Coordinates of N, CA, C and O in Angstrom, one line a residue:
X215 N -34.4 -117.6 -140.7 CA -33.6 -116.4 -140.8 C -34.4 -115.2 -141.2 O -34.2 -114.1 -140.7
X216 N -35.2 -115.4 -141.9 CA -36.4 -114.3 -142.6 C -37.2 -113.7 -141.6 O -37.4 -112.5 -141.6
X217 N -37.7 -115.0 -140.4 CA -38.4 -114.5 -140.0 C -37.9 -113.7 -138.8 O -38.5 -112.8 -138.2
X218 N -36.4 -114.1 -138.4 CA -35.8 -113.3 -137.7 C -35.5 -111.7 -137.6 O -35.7 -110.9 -136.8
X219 N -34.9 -111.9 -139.0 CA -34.8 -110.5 -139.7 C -35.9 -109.7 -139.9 O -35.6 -108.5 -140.0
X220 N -37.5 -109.9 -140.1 CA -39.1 -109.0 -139.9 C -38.8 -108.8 -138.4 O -39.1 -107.7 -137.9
X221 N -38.4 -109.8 -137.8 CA -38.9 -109.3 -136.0 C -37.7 -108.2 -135.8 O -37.8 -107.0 -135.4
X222 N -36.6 -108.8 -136.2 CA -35.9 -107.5 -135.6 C -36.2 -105.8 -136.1 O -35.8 -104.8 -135.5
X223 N -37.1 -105.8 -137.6 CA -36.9 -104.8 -138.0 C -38.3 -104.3 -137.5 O -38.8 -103.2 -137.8
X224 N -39.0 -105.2 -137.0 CA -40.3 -104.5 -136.6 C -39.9 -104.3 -135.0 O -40.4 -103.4 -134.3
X225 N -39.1 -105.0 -134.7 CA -38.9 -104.1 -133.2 C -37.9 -102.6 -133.4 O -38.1 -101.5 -132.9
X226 N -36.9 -103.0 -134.2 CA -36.4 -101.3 -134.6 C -37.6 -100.0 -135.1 O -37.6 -98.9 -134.7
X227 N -38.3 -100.4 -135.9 CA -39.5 -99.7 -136.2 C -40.4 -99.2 -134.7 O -40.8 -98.1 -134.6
X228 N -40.6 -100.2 -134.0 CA -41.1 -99.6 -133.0 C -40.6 -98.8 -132.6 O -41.0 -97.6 -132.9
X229 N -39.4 -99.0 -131.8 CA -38.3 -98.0 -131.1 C -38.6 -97.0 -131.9 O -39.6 -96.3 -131.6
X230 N -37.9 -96.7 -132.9 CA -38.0 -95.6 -133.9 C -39.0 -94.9 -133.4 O -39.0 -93.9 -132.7
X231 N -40.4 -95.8 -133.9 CA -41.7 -94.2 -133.8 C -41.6 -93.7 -132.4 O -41.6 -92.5 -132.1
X232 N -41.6 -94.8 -131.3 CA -41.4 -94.8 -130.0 C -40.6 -93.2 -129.5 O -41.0 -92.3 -128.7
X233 N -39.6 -93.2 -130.3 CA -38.9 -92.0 -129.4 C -38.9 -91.1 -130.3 O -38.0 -90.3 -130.0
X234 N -39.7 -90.7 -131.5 CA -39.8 -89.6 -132.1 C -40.9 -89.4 -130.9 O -40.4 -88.6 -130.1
X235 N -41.9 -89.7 -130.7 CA -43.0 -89.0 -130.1 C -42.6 -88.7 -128.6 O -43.4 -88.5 -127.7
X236 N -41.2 -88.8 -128.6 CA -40.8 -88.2 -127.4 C -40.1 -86.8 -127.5 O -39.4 -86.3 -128.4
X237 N -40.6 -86.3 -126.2 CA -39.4 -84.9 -126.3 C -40.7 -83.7 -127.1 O -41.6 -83.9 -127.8
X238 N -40.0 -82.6 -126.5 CA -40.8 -81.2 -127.5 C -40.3 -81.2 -128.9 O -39.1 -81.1 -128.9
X239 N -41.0 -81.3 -130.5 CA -40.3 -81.5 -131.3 C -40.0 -79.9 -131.6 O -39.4 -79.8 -132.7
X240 N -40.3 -78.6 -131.0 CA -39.9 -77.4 -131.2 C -39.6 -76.6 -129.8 O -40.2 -75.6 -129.7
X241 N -38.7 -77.0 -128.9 CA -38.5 -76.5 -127.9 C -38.6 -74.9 -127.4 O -38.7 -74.5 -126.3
X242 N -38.6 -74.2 -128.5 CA -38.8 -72.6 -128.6 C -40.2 -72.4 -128.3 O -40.7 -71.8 -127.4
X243 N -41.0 -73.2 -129.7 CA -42.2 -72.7 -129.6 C -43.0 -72.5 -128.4 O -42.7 -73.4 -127.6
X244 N -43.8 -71.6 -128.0 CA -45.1 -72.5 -126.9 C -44.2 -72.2 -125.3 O -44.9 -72.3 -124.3
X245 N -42.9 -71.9 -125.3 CA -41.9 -71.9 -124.4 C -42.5 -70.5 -123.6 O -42.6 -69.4 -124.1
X246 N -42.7 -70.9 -122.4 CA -42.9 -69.9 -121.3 C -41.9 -69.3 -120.2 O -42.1 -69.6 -119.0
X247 N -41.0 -68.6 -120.4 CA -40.5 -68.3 -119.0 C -40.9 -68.5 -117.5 O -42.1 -68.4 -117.0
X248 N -39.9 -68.8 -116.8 CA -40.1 -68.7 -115.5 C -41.0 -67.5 -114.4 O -40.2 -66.7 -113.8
X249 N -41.7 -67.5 -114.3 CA -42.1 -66.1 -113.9 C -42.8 -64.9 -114.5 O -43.0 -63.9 -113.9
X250 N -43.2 -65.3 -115.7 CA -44.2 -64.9 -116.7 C -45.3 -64.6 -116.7 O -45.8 -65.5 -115.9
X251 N -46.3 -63.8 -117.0 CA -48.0 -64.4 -117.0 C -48.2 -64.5 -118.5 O -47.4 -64.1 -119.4
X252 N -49.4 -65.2 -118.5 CA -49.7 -65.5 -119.9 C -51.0 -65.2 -120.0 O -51.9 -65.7 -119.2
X253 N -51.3 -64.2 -121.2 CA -53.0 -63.9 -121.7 C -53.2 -65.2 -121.9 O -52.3 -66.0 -122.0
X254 N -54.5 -65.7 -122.1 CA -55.0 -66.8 -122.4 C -56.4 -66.4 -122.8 O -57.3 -65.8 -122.2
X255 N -56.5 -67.0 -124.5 CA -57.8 -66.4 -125.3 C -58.2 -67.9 -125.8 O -57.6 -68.9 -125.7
X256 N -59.2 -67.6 -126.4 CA -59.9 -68.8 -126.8 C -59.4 -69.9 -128.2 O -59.6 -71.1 -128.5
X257 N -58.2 -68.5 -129.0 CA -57.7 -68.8 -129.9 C -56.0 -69.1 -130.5 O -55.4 -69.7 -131.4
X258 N -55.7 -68.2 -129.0 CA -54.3 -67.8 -129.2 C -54.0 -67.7 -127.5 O -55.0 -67.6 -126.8
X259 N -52.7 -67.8 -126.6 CA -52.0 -67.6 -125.6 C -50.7 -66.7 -126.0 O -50.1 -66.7 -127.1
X260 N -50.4 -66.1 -125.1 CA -48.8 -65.5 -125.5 C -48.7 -65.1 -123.8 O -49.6 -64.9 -122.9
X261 N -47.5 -65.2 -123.8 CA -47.0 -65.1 -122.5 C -46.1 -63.4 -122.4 O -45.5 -63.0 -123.4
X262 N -46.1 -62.6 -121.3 CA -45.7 -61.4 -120.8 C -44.7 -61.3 -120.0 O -44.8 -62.0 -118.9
X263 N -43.3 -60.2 -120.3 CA -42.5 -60.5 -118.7 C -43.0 -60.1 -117.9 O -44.2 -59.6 -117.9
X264 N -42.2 -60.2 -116.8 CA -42.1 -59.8 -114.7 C -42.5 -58.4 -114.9 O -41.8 -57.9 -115.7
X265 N -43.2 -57.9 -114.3 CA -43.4 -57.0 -114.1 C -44.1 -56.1 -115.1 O -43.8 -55.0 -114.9
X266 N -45.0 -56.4 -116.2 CA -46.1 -56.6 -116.9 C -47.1 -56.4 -116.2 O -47.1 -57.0 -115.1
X267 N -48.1 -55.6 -116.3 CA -49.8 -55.7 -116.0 C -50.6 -56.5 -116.8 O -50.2 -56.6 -117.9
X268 N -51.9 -57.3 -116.2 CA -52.5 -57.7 -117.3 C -53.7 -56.6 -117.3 O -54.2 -56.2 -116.2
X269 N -54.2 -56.2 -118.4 CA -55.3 -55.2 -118.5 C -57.0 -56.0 -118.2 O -57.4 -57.0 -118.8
X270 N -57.7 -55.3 -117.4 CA -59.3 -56.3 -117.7 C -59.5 -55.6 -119.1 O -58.7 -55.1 -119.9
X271 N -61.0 -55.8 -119.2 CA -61.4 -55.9 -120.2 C -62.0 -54.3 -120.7 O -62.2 -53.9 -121.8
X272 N -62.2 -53.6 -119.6 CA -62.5 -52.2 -119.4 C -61.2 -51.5 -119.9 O -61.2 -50.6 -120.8
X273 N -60.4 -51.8 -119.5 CA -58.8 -51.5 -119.3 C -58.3 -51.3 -121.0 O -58.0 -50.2 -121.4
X274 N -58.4 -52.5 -121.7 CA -58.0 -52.5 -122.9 C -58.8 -52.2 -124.0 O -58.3 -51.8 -125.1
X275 N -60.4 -52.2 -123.8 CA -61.0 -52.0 -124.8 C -61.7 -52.5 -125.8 O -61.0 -53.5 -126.1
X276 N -62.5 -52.4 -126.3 CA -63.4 -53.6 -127.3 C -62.4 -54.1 -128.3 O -62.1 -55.2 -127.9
X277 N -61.9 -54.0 -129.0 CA -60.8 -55.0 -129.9 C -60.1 -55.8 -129.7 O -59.8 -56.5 -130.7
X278 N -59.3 -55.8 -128.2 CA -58.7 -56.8 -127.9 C -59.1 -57.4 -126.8 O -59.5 -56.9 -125.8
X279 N -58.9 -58.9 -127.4 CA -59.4 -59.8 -126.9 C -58.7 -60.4 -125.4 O -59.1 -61.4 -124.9
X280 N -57.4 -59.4 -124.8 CA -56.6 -60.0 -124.1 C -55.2 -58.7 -124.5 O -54.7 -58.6 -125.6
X281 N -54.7 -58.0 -123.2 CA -53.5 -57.3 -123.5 C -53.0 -57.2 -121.6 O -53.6 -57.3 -120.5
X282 N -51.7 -56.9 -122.1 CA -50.6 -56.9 -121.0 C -49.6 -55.6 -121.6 O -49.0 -55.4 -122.7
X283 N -49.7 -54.8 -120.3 CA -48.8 -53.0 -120.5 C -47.5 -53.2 -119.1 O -47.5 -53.7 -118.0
X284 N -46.6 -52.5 -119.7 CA -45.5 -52.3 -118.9 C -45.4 -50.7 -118.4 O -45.4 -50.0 -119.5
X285 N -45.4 -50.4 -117.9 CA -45.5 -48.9 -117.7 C -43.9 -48.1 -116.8 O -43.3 -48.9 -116.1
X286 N -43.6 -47.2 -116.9 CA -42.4 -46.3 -116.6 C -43.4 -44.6 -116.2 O -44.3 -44.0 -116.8
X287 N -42.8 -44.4 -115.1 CA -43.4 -43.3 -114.9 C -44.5 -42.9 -115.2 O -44.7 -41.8 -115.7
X288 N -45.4 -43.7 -115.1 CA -47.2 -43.6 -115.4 C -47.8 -43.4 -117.1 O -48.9 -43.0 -117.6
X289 N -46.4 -43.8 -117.8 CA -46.9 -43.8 -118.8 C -46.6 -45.7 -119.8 O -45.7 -46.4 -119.5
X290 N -47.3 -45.9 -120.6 CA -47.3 -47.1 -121.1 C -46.3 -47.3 -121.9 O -46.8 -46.9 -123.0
X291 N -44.8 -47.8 -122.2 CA -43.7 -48.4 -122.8 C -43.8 -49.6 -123.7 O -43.0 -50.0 -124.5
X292 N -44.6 -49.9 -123.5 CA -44.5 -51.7 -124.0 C -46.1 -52.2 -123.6 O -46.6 -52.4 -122.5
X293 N -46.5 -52.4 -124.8 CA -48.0 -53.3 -124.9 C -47.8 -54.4 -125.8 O -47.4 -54.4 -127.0
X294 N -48.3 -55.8 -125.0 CA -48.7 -56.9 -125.7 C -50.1 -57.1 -125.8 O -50.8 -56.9 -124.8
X295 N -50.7 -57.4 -127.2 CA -52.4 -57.8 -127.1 C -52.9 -58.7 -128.4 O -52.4 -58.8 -129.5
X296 N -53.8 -59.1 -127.9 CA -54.6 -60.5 -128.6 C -55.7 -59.9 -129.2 O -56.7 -59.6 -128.5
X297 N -55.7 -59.8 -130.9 CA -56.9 -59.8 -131.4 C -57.4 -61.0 -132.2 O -56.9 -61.8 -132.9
X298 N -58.7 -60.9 -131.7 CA -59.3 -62.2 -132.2 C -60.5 -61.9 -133.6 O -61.1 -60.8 -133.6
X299 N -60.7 -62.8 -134.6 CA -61.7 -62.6 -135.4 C -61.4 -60.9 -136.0 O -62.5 -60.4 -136.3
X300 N -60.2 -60.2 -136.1 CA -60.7 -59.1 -136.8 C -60.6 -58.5 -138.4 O -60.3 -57.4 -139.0
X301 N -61.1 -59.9 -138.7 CA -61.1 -59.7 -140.5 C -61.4 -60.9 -141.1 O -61.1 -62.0 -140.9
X302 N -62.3 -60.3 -141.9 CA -62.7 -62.2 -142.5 C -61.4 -62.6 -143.4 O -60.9 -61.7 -144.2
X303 N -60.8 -63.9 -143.4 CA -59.5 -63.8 -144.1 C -59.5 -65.1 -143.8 O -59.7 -65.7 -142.8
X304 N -58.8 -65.9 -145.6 CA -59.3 -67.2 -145.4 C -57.8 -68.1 -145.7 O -57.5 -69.2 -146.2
X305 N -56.7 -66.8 -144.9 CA -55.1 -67.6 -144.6 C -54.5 -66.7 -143.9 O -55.0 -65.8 -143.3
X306 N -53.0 -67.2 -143.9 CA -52.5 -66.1 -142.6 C -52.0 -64.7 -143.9 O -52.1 -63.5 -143.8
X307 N -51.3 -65.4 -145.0 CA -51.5 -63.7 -146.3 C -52.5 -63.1 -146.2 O -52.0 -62.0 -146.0
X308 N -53.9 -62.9 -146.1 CA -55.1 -62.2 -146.3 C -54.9 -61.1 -144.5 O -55.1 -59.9 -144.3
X309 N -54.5 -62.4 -143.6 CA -55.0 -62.2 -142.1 C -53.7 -60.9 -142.2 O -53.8 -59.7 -141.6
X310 N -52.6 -61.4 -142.9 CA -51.3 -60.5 -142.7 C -51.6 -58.4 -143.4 O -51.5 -57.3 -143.0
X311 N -52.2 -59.1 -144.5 CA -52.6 -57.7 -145.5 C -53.5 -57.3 -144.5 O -52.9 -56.4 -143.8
X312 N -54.7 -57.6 -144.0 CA -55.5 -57.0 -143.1 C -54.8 -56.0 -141.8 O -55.1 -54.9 -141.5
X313 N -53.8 -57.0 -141.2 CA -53.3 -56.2 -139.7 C -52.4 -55.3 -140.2 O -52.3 -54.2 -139.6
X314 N -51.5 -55.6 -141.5 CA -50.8 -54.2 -142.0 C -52.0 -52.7 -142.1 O -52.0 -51.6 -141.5
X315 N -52.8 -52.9 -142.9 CA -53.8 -52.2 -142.6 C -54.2 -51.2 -141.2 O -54.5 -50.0 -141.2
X316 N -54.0 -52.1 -140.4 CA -54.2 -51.3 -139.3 C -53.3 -50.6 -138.3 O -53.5 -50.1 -137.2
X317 N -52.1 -50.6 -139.1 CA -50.6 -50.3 -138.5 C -50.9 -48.7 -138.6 O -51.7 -48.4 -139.5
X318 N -50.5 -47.8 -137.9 CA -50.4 -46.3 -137.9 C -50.0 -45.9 -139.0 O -49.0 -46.5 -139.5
X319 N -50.7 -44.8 -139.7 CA -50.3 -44.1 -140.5 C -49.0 -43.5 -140.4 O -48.5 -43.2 -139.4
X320 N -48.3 -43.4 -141.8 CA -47.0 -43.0 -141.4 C -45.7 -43.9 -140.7 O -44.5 -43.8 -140.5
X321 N -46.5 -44.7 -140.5 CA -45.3 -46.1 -140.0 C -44.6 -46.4 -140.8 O -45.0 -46.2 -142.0
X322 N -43.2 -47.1 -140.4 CA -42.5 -47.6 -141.4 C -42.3 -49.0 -141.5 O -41.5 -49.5 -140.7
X323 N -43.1 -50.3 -142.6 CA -43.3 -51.5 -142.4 C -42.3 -52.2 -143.0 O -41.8 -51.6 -144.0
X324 N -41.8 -53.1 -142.6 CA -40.6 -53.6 -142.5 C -40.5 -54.9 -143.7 O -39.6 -55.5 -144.3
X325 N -42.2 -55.0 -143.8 CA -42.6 -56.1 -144.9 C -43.3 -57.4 -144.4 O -44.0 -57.0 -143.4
X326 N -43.4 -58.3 -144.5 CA -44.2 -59.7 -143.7 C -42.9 -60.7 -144.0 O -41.9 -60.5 -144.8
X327 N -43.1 -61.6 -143.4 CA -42.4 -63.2 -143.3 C -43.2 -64.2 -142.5 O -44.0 -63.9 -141.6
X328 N -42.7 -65.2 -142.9 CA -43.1 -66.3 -142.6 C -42.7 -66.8 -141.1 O -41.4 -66.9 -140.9
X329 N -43.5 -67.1 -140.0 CA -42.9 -67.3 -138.5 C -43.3 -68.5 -138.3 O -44.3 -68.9 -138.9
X330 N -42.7 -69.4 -137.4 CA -43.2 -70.5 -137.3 C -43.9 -70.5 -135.8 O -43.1 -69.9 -135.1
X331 N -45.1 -70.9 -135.1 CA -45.8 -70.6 -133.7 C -46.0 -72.1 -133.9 O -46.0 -72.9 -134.8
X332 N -46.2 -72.0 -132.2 CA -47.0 -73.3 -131.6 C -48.4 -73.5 -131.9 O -49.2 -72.6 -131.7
X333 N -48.9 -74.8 -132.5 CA -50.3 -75.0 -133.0 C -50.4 -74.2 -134.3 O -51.3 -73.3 -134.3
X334 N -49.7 -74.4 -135.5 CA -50.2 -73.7 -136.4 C -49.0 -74.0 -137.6 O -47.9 -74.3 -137.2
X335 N -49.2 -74.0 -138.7 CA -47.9 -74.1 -139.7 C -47.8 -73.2 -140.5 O -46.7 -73.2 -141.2
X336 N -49.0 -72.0 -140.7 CA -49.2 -71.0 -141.8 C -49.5 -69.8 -140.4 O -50.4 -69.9 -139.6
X337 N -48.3 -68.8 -140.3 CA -48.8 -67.8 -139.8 C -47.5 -66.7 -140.0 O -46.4 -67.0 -140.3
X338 N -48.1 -65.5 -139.9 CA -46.9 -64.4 -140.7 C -46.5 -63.6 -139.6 O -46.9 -63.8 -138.4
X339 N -45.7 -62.6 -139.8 CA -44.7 -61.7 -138.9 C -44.7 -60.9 -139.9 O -44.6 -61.3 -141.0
X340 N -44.8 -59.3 -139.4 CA -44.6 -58.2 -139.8 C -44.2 -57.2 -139.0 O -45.0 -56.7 -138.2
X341 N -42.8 -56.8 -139.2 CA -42.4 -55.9 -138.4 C -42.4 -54.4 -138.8 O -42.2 -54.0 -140.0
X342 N -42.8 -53.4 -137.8 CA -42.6 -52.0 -138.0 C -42.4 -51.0 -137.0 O -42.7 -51.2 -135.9
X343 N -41.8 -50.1 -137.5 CA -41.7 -48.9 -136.5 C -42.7 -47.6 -137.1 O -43.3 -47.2 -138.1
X344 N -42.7 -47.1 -135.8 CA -43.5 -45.1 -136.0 C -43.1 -44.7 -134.9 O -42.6 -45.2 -133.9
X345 N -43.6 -43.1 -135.2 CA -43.2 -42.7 -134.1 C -44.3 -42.2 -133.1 O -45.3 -42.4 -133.8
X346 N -44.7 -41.8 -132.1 CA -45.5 -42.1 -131.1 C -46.3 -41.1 -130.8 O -45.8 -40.1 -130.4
X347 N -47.5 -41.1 -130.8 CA -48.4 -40.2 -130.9 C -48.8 -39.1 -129.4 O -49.6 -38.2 -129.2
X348 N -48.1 -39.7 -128.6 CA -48.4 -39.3 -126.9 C -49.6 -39.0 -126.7 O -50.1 -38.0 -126.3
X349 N -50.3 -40.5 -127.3 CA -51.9 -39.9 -126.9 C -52.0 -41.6 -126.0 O -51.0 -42.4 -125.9
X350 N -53.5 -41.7 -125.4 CA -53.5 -42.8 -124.6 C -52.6 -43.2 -123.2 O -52.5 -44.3 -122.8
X351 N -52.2 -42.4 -122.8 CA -50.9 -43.1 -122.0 C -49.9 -43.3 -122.2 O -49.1 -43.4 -121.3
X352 N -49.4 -43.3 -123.6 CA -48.1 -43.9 -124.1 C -47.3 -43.0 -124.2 O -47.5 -41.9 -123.8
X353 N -45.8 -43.4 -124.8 CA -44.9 -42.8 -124.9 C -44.7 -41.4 -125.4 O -45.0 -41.4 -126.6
X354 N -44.4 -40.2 -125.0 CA -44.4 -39.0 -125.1 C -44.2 -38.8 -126.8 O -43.6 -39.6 -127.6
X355 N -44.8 -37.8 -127.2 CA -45.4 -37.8 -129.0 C -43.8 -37.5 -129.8 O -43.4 -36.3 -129.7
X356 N -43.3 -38.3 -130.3 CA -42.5 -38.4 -131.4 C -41.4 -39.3 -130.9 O -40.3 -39.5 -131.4
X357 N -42.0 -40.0 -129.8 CA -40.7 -41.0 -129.2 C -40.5 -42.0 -130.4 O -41.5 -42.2 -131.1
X358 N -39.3 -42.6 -130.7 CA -39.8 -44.3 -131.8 C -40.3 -45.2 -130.8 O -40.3 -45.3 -129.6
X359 N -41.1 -46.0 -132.1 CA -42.0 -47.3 -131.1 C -41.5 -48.2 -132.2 O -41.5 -48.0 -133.5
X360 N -41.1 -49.3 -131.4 CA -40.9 -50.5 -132.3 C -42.2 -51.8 -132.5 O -42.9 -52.1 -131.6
X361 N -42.3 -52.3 -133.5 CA -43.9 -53.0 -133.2 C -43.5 -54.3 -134.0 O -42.4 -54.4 -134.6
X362 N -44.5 -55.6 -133.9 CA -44.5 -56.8 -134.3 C -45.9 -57.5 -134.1 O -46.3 -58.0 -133.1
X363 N -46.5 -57.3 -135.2 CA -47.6 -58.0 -135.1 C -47.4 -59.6 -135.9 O -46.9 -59.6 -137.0
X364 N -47.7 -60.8 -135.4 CA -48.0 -62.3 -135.7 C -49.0 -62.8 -135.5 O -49.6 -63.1 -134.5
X365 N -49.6 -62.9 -137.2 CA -50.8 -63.0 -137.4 C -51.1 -64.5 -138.0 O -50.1 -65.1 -138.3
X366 N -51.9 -64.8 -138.0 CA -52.8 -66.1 -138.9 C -54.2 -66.5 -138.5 O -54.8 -65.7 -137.9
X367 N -54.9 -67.8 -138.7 CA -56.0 -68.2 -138.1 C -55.8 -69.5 -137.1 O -55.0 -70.4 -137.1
X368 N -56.4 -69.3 -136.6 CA -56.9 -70.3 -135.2 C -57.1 -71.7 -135.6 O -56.9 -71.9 -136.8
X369 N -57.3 -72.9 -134.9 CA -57.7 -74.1 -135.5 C -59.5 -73.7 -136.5 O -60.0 -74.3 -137.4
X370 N -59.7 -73.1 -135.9 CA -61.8 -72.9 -136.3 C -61.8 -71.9 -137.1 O -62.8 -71.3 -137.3
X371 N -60.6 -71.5 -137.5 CA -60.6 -70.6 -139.4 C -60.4 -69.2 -138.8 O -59.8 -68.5 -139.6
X372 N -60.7 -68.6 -137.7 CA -60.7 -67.3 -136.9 C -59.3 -66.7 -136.9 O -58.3 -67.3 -136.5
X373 N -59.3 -65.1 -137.5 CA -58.0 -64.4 -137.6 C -57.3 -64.4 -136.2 O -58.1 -64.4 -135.3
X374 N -56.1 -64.3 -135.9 CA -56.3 -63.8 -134.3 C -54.5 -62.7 -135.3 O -54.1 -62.6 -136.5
X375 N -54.1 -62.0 -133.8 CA -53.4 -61.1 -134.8 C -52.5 -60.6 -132.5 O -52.9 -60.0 -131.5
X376 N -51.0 -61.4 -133.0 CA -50.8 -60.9 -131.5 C -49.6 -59.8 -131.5 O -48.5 -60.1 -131.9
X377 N -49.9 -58.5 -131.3 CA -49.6 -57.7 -131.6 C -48.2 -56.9 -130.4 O -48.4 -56.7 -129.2
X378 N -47.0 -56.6 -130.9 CA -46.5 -55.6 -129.8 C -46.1 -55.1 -130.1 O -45.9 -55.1 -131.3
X379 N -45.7 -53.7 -129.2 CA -45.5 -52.6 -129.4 C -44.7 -52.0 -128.0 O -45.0 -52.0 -126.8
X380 N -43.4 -51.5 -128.7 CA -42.7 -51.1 -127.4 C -41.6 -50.2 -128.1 O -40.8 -50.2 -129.0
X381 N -42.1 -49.2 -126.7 CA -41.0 -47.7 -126.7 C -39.7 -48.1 -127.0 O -39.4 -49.1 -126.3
X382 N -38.5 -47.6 -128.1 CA -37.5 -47.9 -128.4 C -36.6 -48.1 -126.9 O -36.5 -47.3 -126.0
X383 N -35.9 -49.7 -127.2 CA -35.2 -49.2 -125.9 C -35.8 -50.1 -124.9 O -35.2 -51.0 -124.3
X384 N -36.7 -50.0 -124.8 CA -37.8 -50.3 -123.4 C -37.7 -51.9 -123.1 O -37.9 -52.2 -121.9
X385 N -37.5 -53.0 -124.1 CA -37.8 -54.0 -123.7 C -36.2 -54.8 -123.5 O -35.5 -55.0 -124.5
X386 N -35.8 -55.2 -122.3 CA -34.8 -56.1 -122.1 C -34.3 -56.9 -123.7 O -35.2 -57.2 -124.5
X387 N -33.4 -57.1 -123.8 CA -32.5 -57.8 -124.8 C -32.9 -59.0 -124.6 O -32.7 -59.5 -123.5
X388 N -33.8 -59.7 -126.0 CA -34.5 -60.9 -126.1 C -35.7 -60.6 -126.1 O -36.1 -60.3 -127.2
X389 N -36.5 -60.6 -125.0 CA -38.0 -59.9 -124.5 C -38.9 -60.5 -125.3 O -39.6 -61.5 -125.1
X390 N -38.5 -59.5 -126.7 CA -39.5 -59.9 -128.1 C -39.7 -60.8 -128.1 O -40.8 -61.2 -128.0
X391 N -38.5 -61.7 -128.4 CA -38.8 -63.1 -129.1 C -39.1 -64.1 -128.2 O -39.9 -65.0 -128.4
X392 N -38.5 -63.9 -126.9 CA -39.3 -64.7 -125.5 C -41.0 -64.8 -126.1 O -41.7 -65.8 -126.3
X393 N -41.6 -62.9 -126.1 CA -42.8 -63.1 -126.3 C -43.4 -63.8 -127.2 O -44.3 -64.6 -127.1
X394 N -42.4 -63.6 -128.7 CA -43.0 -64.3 -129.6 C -42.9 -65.9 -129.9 O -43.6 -66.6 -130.5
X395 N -41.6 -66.1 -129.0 CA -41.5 -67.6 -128.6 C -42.7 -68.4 -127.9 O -42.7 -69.6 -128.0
X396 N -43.5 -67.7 -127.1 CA -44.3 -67.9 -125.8 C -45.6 -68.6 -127.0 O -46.1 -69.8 -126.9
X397 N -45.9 -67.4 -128.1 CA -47.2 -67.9 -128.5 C -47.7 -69.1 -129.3 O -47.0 -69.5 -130.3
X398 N -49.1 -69.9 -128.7 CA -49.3 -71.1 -128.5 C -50.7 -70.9 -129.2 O -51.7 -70.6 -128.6
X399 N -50.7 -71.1 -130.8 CA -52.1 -71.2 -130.8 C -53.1 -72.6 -131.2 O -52.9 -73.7 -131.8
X400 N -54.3 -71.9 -130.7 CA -55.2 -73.1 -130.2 C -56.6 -73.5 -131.8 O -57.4 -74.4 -131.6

């Protein structure tokens, strides 16, 4: 009867582990829409809606490592981008203090929290707004810009920091968190 009772519970035990390691155990995370593109960096991925550009490397500029612009009337509404390695920082609090740092003067920061991403268990969110400098392309100078940078490090200790920024308004209902749902880091 003993030994009956070990077999049955070592076959329940199987099963058990068996179908935990089934299935996405965070269906949000890492989640790409249909019809999307996705930056793809060495450290981090995040995915952009339909009708998104992706920028080369000329296009965006030495700091980021990877960005996608939505544009309205030839001017830029909505920018997603991937910075990689930009601060030595030995968690995603240090990585978070750093990218507030780089937020525009005069912005208004909304504070940091805790987000949860694909590939990673320590990484932060910080939301802010400012208002728009009408330089670069972008939105005409005093428009609101709403922004979200989600920061932490990479598997190999490296900050990465995926940043958006979009003309009040400008992004479809959801959008954000699609994007921020999308990101998959490596």
């Amino acid at each position: 009867m003993t030994t009956r009772r070990a077999c049955l519970a070592a076959a329940l035990l199987t099963t058990a582990l068996a179908l935990t390691g089934c299935g996405d155990p965070d269906p949000g995370a890492g989640s790409v829409p249909e019809g999307w593109g996705t930056l793809r960096t060495k450290g981090v991925d995040v995915s952009y809606p339909k009708g998104w550009q992706e920028q080369s490397a000329a296009e965006r500029g030495g700091h980021n490592a990877a960005a996608a612009v939505r544009t309205e009337g030839g001017r830029k509404v909505a920018v997603v981008t991937v910075q990689l390695g930009f601060t030595e920082a030995g968690s995603a609090e240090q990585a978070a203090i750093a990218a507030e740092a780089g937020i525009q003067m005069g912005a208004k920061v909304q504070g940091q929290k805790d987000v949860d991403l694909a590939g990673t268990d320590d990484a932060k969110r910080i939301d802010f707004s400012f208002a728009a400098t009408g330089e670069d392309g972008g939105p005409a100078k005093g428009t609101p810009v709403e922004g979200v940078i989600l920061t932490g490090l990479d598997s190999s200790g490296t900050t990465f920091a995926v940043r958006i920024d979009a003309r009040q308004g400008s992004l479809p209902d959801g959008d954000a968190d699609r994007i921020i749902d999308s990101v998959e880091v490596h």
